[in-house]
Structures are given as C-alpha cells and as structure tokens.
Short mmCIF file of C-alpha atoms and ligand atoms in Angstrom, two decimals:
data_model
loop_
_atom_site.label_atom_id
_atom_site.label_comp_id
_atom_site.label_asym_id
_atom_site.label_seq_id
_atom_site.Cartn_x
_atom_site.Cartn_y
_atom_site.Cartn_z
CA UNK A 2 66.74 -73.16 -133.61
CA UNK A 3 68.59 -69.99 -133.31
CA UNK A 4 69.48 -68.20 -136.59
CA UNK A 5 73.23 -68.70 -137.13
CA UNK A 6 75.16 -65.08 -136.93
CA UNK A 7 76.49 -64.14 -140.22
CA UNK A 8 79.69 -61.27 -140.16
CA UNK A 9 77.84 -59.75 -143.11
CA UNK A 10 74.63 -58.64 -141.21
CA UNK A 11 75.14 -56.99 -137.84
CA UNK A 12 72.18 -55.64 -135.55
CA UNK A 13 69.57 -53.31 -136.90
CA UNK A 14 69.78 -50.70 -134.42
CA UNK A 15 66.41 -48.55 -135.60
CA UNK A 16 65.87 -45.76 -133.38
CA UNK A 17 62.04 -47.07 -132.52
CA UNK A 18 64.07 -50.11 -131.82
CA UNK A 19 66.04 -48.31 -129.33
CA UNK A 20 63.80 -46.44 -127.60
CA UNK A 21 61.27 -49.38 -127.21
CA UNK A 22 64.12 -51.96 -125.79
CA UNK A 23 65.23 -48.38 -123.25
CA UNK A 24 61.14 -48.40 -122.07
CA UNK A 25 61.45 -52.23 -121.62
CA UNK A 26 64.26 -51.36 -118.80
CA UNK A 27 61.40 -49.43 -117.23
CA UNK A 28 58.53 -52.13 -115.84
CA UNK A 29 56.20 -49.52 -115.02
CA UNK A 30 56.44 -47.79 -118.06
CA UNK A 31 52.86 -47.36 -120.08
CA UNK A 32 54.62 -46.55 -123.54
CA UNK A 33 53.82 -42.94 -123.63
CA UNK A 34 57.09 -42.04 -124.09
CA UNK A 35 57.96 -44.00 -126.37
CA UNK A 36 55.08 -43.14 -128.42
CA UNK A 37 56.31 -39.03 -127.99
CA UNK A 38 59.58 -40.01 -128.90
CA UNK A 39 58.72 -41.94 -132.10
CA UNK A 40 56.13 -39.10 -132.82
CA UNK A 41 59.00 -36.63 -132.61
CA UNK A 42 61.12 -38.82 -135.27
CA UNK A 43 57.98 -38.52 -137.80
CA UNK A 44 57.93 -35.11 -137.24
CA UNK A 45 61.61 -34.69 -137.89
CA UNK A 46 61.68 -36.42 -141.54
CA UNK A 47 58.48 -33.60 -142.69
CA UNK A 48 60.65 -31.14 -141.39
CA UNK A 49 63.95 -32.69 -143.69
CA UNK A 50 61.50 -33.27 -146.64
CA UNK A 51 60.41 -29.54 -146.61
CA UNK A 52 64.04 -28.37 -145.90
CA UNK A 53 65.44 -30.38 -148.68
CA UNK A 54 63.06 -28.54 -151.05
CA UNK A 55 64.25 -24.79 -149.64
CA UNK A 56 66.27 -23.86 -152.55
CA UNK A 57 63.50 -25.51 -154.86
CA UNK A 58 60.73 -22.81 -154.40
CA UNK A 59 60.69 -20.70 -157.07
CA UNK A 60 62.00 -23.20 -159.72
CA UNK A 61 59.25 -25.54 -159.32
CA UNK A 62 56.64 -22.33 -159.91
CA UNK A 63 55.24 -21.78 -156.59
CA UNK A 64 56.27 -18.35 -156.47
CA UNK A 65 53.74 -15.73 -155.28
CA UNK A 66 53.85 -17.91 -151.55
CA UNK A 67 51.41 -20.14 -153.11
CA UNK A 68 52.74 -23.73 -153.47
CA UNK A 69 50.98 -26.11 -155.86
CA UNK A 70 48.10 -26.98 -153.90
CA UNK A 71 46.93 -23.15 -153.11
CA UNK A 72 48.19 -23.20 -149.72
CA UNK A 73 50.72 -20.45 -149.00
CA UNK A 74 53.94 -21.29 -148.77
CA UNK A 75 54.98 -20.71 -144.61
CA UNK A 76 58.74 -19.45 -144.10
CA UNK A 77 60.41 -23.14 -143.30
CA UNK A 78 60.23 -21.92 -138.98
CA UNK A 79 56.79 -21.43 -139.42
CA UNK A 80 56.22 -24.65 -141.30
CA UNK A 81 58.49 -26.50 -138.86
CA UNK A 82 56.85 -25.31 -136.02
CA UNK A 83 53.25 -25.95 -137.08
CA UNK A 84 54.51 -29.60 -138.14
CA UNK A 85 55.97 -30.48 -134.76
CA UNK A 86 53.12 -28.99 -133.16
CA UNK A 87 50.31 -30.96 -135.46
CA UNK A 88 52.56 -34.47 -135.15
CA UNK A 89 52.57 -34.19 -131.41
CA UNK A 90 48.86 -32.88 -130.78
CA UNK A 91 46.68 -35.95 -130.53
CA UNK A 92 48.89 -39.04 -129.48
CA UNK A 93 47.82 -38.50 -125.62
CA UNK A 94 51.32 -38.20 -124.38
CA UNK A 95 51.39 -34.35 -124.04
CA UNK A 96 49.66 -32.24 -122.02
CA UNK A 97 50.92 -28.60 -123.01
CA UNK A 98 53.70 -27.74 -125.71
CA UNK A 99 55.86 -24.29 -125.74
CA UNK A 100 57.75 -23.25 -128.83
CA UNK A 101 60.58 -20.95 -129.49
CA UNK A 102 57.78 -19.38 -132.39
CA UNK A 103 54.85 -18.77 -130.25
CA UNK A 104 54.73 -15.97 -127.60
CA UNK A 105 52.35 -18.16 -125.37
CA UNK A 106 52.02 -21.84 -124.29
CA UNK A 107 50.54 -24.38 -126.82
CA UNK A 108 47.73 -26.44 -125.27
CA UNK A 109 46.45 -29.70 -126.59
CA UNK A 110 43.21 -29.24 -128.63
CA UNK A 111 40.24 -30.18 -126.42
CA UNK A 112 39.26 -33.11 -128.48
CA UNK A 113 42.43 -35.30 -127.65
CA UNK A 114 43.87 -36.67 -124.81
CA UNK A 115 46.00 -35.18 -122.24
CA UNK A 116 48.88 -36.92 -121.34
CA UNK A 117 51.47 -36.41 -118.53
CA UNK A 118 54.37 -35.01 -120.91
CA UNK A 119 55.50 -31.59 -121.59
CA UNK A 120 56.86 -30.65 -124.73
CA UNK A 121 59.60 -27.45 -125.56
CA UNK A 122 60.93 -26.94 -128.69
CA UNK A 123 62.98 -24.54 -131.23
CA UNK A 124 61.27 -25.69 -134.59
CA UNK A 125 64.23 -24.47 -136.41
CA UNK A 126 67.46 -23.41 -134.98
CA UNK A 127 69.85 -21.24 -137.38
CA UNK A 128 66.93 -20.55 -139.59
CA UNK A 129 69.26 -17.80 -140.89
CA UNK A 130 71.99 -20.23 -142.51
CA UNK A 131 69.00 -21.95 -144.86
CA UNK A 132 69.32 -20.03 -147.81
CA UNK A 133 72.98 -20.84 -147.89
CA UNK A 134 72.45 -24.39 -147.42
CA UNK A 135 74.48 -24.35 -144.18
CA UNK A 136 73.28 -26.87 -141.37
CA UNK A 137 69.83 -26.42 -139.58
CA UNK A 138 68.21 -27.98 -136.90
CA UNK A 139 65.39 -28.84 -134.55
CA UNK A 140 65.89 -28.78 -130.49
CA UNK A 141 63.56 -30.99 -128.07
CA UNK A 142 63.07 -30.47 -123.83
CA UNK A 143 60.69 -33.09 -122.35
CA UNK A 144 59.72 -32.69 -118.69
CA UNK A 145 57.33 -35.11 -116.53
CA UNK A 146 54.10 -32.85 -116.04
CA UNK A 147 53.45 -31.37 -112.39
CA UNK A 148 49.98 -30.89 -111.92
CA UNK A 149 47.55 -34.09 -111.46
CA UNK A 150 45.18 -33.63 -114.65
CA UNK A 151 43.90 -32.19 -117.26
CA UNK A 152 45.50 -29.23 -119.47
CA UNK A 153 48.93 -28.43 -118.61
CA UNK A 154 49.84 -24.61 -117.32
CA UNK A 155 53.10 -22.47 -117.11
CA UNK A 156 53.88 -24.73 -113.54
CA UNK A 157 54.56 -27.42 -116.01
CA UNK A 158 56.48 -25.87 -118.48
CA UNK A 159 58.73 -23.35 -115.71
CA UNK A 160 60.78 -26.37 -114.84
CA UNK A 161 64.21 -26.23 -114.25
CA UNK A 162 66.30 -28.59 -116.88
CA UNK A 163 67.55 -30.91 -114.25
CA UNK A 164 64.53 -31.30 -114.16
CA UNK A 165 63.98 -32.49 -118.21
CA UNK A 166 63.24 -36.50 -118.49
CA UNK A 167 64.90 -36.56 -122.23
CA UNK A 168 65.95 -34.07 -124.88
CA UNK A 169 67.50 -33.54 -128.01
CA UNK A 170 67.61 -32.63 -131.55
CA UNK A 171 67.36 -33.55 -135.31
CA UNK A 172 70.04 -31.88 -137.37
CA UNK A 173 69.42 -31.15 -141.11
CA UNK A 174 72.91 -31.35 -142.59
CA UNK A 175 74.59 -33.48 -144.78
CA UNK A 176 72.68 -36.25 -143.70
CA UNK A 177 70.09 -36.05 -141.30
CA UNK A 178 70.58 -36.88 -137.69
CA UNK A 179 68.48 -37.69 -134.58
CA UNK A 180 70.37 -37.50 -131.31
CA UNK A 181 68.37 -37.96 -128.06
CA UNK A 182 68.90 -38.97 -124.18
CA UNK A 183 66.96 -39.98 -121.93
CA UNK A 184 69.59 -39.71 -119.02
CA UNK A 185 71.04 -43.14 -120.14
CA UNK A 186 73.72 -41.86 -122.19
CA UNK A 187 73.54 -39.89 -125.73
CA UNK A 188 72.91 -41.74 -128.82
CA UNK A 189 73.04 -40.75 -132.60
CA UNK A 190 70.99 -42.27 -135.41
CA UNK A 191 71.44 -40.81 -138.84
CA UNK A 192 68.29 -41.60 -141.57
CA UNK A 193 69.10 -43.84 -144.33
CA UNK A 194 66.75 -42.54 -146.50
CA UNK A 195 65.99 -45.47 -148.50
CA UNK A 196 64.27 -47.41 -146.18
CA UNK A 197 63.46 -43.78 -144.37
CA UNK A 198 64.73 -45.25 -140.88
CA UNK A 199 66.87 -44.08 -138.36
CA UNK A 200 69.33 -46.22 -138.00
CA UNK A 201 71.90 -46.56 -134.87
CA UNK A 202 75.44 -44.34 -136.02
CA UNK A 203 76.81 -42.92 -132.95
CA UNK A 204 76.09 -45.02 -129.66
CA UNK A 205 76.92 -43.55 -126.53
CA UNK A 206 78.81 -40.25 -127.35
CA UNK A 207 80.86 -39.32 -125.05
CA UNK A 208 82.44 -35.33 -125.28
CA UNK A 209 86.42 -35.49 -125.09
CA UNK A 210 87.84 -34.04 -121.48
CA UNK A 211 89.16 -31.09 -122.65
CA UNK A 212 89.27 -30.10 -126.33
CA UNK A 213 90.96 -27.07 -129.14
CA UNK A 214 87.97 -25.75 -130.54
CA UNK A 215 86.33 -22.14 -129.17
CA UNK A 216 83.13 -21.24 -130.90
CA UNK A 217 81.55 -17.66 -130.49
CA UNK A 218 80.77 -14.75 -132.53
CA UNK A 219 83.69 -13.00 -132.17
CA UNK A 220 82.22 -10.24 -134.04
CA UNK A 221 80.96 -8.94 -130.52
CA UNK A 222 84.00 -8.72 -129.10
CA UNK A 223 83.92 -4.95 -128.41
CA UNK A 224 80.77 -5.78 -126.39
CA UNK A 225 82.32 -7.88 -124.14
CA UNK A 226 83.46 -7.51 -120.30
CA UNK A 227 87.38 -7.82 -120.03
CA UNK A 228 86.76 -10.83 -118.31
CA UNK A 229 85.37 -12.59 -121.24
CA UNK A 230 87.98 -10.72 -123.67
CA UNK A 231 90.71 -12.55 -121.46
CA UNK A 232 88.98 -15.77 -121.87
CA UNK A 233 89.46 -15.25 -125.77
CA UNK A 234 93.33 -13.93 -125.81
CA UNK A 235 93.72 -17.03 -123.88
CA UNK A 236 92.17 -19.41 -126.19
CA UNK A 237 94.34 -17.80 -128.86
CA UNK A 238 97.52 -18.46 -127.04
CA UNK A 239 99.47 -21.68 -127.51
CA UNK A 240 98.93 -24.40 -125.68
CA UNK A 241 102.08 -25.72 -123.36
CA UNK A 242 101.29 -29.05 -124.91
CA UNK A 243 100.23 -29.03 -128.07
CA UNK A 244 102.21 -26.08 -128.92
CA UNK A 245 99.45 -24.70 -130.81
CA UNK A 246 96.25 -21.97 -130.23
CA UNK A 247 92.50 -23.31 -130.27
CA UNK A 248 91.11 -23.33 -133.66
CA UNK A 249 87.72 -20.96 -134.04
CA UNK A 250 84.85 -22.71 -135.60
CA UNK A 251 81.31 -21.00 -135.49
CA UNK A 252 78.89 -21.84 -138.25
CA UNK A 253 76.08 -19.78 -136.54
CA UNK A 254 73.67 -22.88 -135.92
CA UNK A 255 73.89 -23.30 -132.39
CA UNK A 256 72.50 -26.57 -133.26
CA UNK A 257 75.10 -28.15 -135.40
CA UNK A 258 78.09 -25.96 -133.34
CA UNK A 259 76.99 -28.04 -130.39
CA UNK A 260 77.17 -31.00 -132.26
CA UNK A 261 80.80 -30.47 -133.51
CA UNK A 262 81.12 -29.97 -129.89
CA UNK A 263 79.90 -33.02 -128.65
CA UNK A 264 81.62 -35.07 -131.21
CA UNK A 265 85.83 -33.02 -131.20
CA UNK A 266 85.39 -31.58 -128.06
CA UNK A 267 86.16 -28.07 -127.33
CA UNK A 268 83.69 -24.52 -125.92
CA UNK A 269 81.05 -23.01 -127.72
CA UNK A 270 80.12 -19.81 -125.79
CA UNK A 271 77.37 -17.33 -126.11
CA UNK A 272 78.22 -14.63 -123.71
CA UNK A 273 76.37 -11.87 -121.88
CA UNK A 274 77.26 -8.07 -123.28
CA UNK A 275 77.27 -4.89 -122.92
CA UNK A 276 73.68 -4.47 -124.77
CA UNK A 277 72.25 -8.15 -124.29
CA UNK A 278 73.43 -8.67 -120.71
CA UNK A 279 72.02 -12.01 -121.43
CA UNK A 280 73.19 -12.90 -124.38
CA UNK A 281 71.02 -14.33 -126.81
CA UNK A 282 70.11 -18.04 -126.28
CA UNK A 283 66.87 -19.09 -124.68
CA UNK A 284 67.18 -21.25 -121.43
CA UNK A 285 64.35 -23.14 -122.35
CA UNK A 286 64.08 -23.80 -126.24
CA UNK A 287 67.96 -23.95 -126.65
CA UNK A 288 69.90 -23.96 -123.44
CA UNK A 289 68.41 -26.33 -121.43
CA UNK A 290 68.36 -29.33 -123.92
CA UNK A 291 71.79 -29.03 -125.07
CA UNK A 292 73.07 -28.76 -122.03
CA UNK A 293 71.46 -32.39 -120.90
CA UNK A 294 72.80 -33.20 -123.97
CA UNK A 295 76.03 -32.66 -123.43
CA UNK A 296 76.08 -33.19 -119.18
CA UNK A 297 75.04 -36.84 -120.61
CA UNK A 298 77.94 -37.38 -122.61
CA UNK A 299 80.05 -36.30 -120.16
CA UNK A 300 80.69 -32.49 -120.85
CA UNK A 301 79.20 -29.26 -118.94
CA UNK A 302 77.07 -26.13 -119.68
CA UNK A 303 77.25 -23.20 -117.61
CA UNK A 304 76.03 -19.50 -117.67
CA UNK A 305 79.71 -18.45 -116.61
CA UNK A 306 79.06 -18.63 -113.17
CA UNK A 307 76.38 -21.53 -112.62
CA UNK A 308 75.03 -24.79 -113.92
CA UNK A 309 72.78 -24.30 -116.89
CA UNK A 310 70.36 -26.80 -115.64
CA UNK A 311 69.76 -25.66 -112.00
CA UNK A 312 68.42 -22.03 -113.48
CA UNK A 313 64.59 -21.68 -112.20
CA UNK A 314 62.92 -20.66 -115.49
CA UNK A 315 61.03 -17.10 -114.25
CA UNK A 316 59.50 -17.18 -117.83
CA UNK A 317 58.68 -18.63 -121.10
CA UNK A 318 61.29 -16.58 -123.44
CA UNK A 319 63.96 -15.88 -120.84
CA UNK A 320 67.52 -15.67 -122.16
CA UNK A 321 70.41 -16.85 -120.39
CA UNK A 322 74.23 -16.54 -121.32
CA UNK A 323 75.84 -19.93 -122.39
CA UNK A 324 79.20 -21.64 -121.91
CA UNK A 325 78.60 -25.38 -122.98
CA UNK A 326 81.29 -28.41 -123.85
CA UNK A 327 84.52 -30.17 -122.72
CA UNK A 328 84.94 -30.27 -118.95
CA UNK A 329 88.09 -28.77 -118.48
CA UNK A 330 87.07 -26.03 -121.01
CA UNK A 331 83.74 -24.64 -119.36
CA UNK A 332 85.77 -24.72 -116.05
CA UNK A 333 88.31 -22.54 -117.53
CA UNK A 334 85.73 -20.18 -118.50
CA UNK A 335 83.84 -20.11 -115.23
CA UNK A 336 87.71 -19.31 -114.00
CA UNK A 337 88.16 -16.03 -116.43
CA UNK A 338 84.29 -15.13 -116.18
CA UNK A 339 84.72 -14.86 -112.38
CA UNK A 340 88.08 -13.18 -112.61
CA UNK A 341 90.30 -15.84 -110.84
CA UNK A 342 92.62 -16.18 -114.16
P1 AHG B 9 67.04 -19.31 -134.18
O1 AHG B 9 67.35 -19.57 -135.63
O2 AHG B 9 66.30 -20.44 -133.53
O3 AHG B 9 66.38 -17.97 -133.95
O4 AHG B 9 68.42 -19.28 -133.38
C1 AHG B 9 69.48 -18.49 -133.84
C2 AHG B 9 70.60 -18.57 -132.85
C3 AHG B 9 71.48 -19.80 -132.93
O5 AHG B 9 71.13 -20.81 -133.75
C4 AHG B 9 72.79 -19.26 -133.37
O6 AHG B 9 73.85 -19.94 -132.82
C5 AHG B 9 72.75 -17.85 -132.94
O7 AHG B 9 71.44 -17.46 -133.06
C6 AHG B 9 73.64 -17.00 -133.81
O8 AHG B 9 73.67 -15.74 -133.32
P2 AHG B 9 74.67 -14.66 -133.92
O9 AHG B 9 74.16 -14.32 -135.27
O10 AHG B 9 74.56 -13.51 -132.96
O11 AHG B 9 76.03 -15.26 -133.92
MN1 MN B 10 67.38 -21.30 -132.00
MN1 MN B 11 64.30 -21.10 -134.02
#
C-alpha cells in the first residue's frame, strides 16, 4: 500500500537527503562525496554553536582566553578553521586541504586515508563584523584531485575554478544557511535547529537578469582608476526605466553580500586600486567558489576584464579583483572597466 498524501506534510527535503538522491544520479559514484559534503554540514553547525556563543565570553567567566575546560579560548577564525580542518581529516575523501588561515597546504595526517578530493576553504569570512553581530560565514572549493595517489601537492590545489566539482558556503546570520552546487543548480537549506537538520528552503536559486543593487566599499573611491569611478557615477544615475539610481548595500561580509546578491540581484564589486592593484579577495578561498556559485544560478563573476573561473591559480594566496552578480550588470562593468562606456 502506498501511504496516502496528506496537504499537511509535504517532503522532507534534508540536505543529506539531497545530496544522497544527487549521488544516486551518478551510477559510478562510490559515496565519497557525499560523505565530504555531509562532513562539511557537521562542521558547519560547530562552527554556528561557537559563533552563537561570541558575545557570551566574558559573561560566562572564561576570561583570561581560558574557557571552562582549560583550553584557551582560539579567536572564532582560528577555531573555525581548526574545526573544518579536524571534521574533514579522517573520512578518506580528501587528499590535501588549503585554508584562507594557513600560509601552506594542509595534508591529511598519515594515519588516515587519502581520498581523491581537494578541499579550499575561508573558515570565516567577515570575521571583522562578529563583534557586532553582523552576518559571518564559511566558503567551500572542491576540486577532483590530479595526481594518481597518495598525498595531494600544490598540482592539486592550483586548479583553475572551472575546474571546481562543487562549492559553497554556510552563512551564520539570522538563521543559519547551507548553500551548495554541485553544477546541478544552487540550492539553499536553512537549519531548523530543533531537530538540528538542514532542511530544503531555497531550491534552485536562480540570480535575477539584471538587478538595482551595487555593493563596494566606496570608501576607496579616491583609489580607484576613472574607469571604475565612471562605473559608480553610473550606478548612481537613474535608470531610464525605473526612474530611479541603484541602491548601495555593503555589509562588509563578502559572504552574506553575495548572498543578497544571489537572492535580489544586482553587482557586488571588489576592484583593483591604486595601492592593491588586485584588490583584496583571494581567487581561491573566496573568488572562485562564489563565482560557481553564482555562474550556477545563472549570474557571472569577472575580474573586469575576464571570467573569474578560467584564472590559472599561480599560487596559494593570490588575489584577484572581483566583479560578481546579475548578467547584465557584470557586463556593464566589463564595458566601463575596459573603457567602451
Ligand atoms: P576575511 O574575514 O575572510 O579576512 O575576509 C574579509 C573580506 C570580505 O569578507 C569582505 O567583503 C572584505 O574583506 C571587506 O573588505 P573592506 O573592509 O576593504 O571593505
Ligand atoms: Mn574572507
Ligand atoms: Mn577568513
């Protein structure tokens, strides 16, 4: 007998749900991936537990960066880095790690397996908004390994992010969010916490066309080149249509400014300037993932002139300038960037 549908209970989308029934589309897949992925999500809610403490420290007594148990208390990047880093160690599916935190790559302790993953990640992205309780988050990159065997090297990490098999991040905000593709679209789960599971909010996100939003730090506008100062008076001009300028929104969490992004549409840009030619934003730990992010939901991320995720990584820290979001808007950009507008 099948169990009569009911309107009151629809379909538990979990996110382990979601990612096993995505392997199942794969016949040849072994279930690593799955296994990183639903790794990942445990490492994501002792990240949230720890970050919903942050304002907590010195009331509860563990001043003097000692915490209750004697262990001193880490800065919440440190802690979030060691915490991905220890969830995703010993379940076989990685065979090297790099972090936004550590100056060199992360291999896999020799007594656990090696698996044919690699692993990038910024631990904690806008760690300086968490003292004012302003949104946080955590940014994933996973590429297929290159090399046959054994303990992954720089060859496997240096990959460009066309290149990246899934990515991601877990935002820390007024609830907590995983979002994640896997190049099959971009899905959002948000924890219900009293069940502590991710469940299924926002299935395949797609970025509006063209949006009103800019998002920069304006504050280095003097820096600028004229061509990116044009770009800006012309955001702040009205539109033909709607009659009105774009509205400016930058919290200063790339993380959660992307994800406004993603969901209203709209540019967030982080250009080169006069003293960070640049910019600030690392291709790897920041870049790359959030622009397969938002390529997957239909959008586009650019350095001004090319496609974010056909850069060849030179190395592990490298920073490249970013233009990421609607269509129509990075296009624009790429227009005024190359002096055509
Ligand atoms: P992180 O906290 O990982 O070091 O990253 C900080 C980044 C990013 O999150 C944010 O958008 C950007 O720095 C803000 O830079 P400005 O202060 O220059 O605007
Ligand atoms: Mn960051
Ligand atoms: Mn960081």
């Amino acid at each position: 007998m099948e169990y009569p549908r009911t309107a009151t209970v629809s379909k538990f989308m979990t996110l382990e749900r979601h990612i096993v029934e995505g392997a199942r589309a794969h016949p040849d897949a072994t279930g690593e991936f799955s296994g990183l992925l639903h790794a990942l999500s445990l490492a994501a809610k002792l990240v949230w537990r720890e970050v919903t403490k942050a304002g907590l420290v010195n009331i509860l007594g563990t001043t003097n960066h000692k915490n209750v148990s004697g262990d001193e208390v880490k800065k919440l990047d440190e802690f979030a880095d060691e915490t991905i880093f220890k969830a995703m160690d010993h379940g076989g599916h990685l065979c090297v790690m790099a972090s936004e935190e550590n100056e060199d790559l992360l291999h896999i302790p020799a007594n656990y397996p090696y698996g044919k993953y690699v692993l990038i990640y910024d631990p904690l992205d806008g760690s300086g908004n968490i003292d004012a309780n302003v949104t946080i988050g955590s940014i994933f990159s996973v590429h297929r390994r290159l090399t046959a065997s054994g303990k992954g090297t720089m060859e496997d990490v240096l990959q460009p992010g066309c290149r990246q098999v899934a990515a991601g991040y877990i935002l820390f905000g007024s609830s907590m969010m995983f979002v994640y593709s896997t190049g099959h679209g971009v899905h959002g789960f948000t924890l219900d916490a009293t069940v502590g599971e991710f469940l299924l909010s926002h299935q395949n996100i797609q970025i509006p066309k063209k949006g009103s939003i800019y998002s920069m730090n304006e504050g280095n506008f003097n820096r600028w080149s004229p061509e990116m100062q044009r770009f800006v008076q012309y955001l702040k001009e009205e539109d033909k249509e709607s009659g009105r300028p774009y509205s400016a929104r930058y919290i200063g969490s790339l993380v959660a400014d992307v994800h406004r992004t993603l969901l209203y549409g709209g540019i967030y840009c982080y250009p080169g300037d006069k003293k960070n030619t640049n910019g600030k934003l690392r291709l790897m730990y920041e870049n790359n993932p959030l622009a397969y992010i938002v390529e997957n939901a239909g959008g586009a991320a650019s350095d001004g002139r090319k496609r974010i995720l056909d850069i060849q990584p030179g190395s592990l820290h490298q920073r490249t300038p970013l233009f990421i979001g609607s269509r129509d808007d990075v296009s624009i950009a790429e227009e005024f960037i190359d002096g055509k507008r």
